[in-house]
Structure formats: C-alpha cells, structure tokens
Short mmCIF file of C-alpha atoms in Angstrom, two decimals:
data_model
loop_
_atom_site.label_atom_id
_atom_site.label_comp_id
_atom_site.label_asym_id
_atom_site.label_seq_id
_atom_site.Cartn_x
_atom_site.Cartn_y
_atom_site.Cartn_z
CA MET L 1 88.25 -3.60 66.53
CA MET L 2 86.53 -0.86 64.58
CA ASP L 3 83.89 -1.84 62.04
CA PHE L 4 85.18 -0.13 58.89
CA SER L 5 82.05 -1.02 56.93
CA LEU L 6 80.09 1.25 59.29
CA LEU L 7 82.57 4.07 58.67
CA ILE L 8 82.28 3.61 54.90
CA LYS L 9 78.48 3.63 55.14
CA ALA L 10 78.59 6.84 57.18
CA LEU L 11 80.85 8.50 54.60
CA CYS L 12 78.52 7.38 51.80
CA LEU L 13 75.60 8.92 53.68
CA VAL L 14 77.52 12.19 53.92
CA LEU L 15 77.97 12.17 50.13
CA VAL L 16 74.24 11.58 49.60
CA ILE L 17 73.26 14.35 52.00
CA GLU L 18 75.74 16.83 50.52
CA GLY L 19 74.60 16.00 47.00
CA ILE L 20 70.93 16.72 47.66
CA PRO L 21 71.14 20.55 47.53
CA LEU L 22 73.40 20.42 44.47
CA PHE L 23 70.85 18.27 42.66
CA LEU L 24 67.69 20.04 43.79
CA ALA L 25 68.81 23.69 43.72
CA PRO L 26 72.18 24.12 41.99
CA GLU L 27 71.92 27.91 41.68
CA ARG L 28 71.10 28.37 45.37
CA ALA L 29 73.92 25.97 46.28
CA ARG L 30 76.32 28.04 44.16
CA ALA L 31 75.17 31.26 45.83
CA ALA L 32 75.63 29.68 49.26
CA ALA L 33 79.13 28.49 48.34
CA LEU L 34 80.07 31.99 47.17
CA GLN L 35 78.76 33.43 50.42
CA VAL L 36 80.81 30.94 52.44
CA ALA L 37 83.89 31.71 50.31
CA GLY L 38 83.57 35.36 51.30
CA MET L 39 83.56 34.66 55.05
CA PRO L 40 86.66 35.38 57.11
CA GLY L 41 88.77 32.37 58.11
CA ARG L 42 88.06 32.86 61.80
CA THR L 43 84.31 32.73 61.22
CA LEU L 44 84.69 29.53 59.20
CA ARG L 45 86.78 27.94 61.96
CA ILE L 46 84.19 28.80 64.60
CA LEU L 47 81.37 27.54 62.37
CA GLY L 48 83.28 24.31 61.72
CA LEU L 49 83.92 23.80 65.44
CA VAL L 50 80.26 24.41 66.31
CA LEU L 51 79.12 21.96 63.62
CA MET L 52 81.59 19.28 64.78
CA LEU L 53 80.51 19.67 68.41
CA LEU L 54 76.84 19.57 67.41
CA GLY L 55 77.36 16.44 65.33
CA ALA L 56 79.37 14.72 68.07
CA GLY L 57 76.75 15.64 70.65
CA LEU L 58 73.94 14.29 68.49
CA LEU L 59 75.85 11.07 67.88
CA ALA L 60 76.55 10.67 71.59
CA GLY L 61 72.87 11.11 72.34
CA LEU L 62 71.78 8.35 69.97
#
C-alpha cells in the first residue's frame, strides 16, 4: 500500500521550492517565464523529458 502522506509531503516540498524564486526575485522569475513561453513546443517536451528522467534517476539513486 502506498503511503499517501509521503506523496502529499513531496508535493508540498515542490510548492515550497517553486515558490522560492517567485518570492526572492519576482522580476527575474517573470523574465524566465516569458522566455520559456517563447520556446517551441518540441523544445519544451524535450526539456520536460530530460528533467523527468533526471529527477527519476536522482530518486532511484537515493
């Protein structure tokens, strides 16, 4: 049986980590978001895949 409290804690940690740049440097975060919005869909898909594989690999190594 999966421990859902661990999943909820992980999702909360994601929210904290994603909120840090918005709190510390909102203008730079906005500029980064605009830059990402201008990327082609294919590039975003590849970037998303690379990030998912990196995250899964790091989790597997822990």
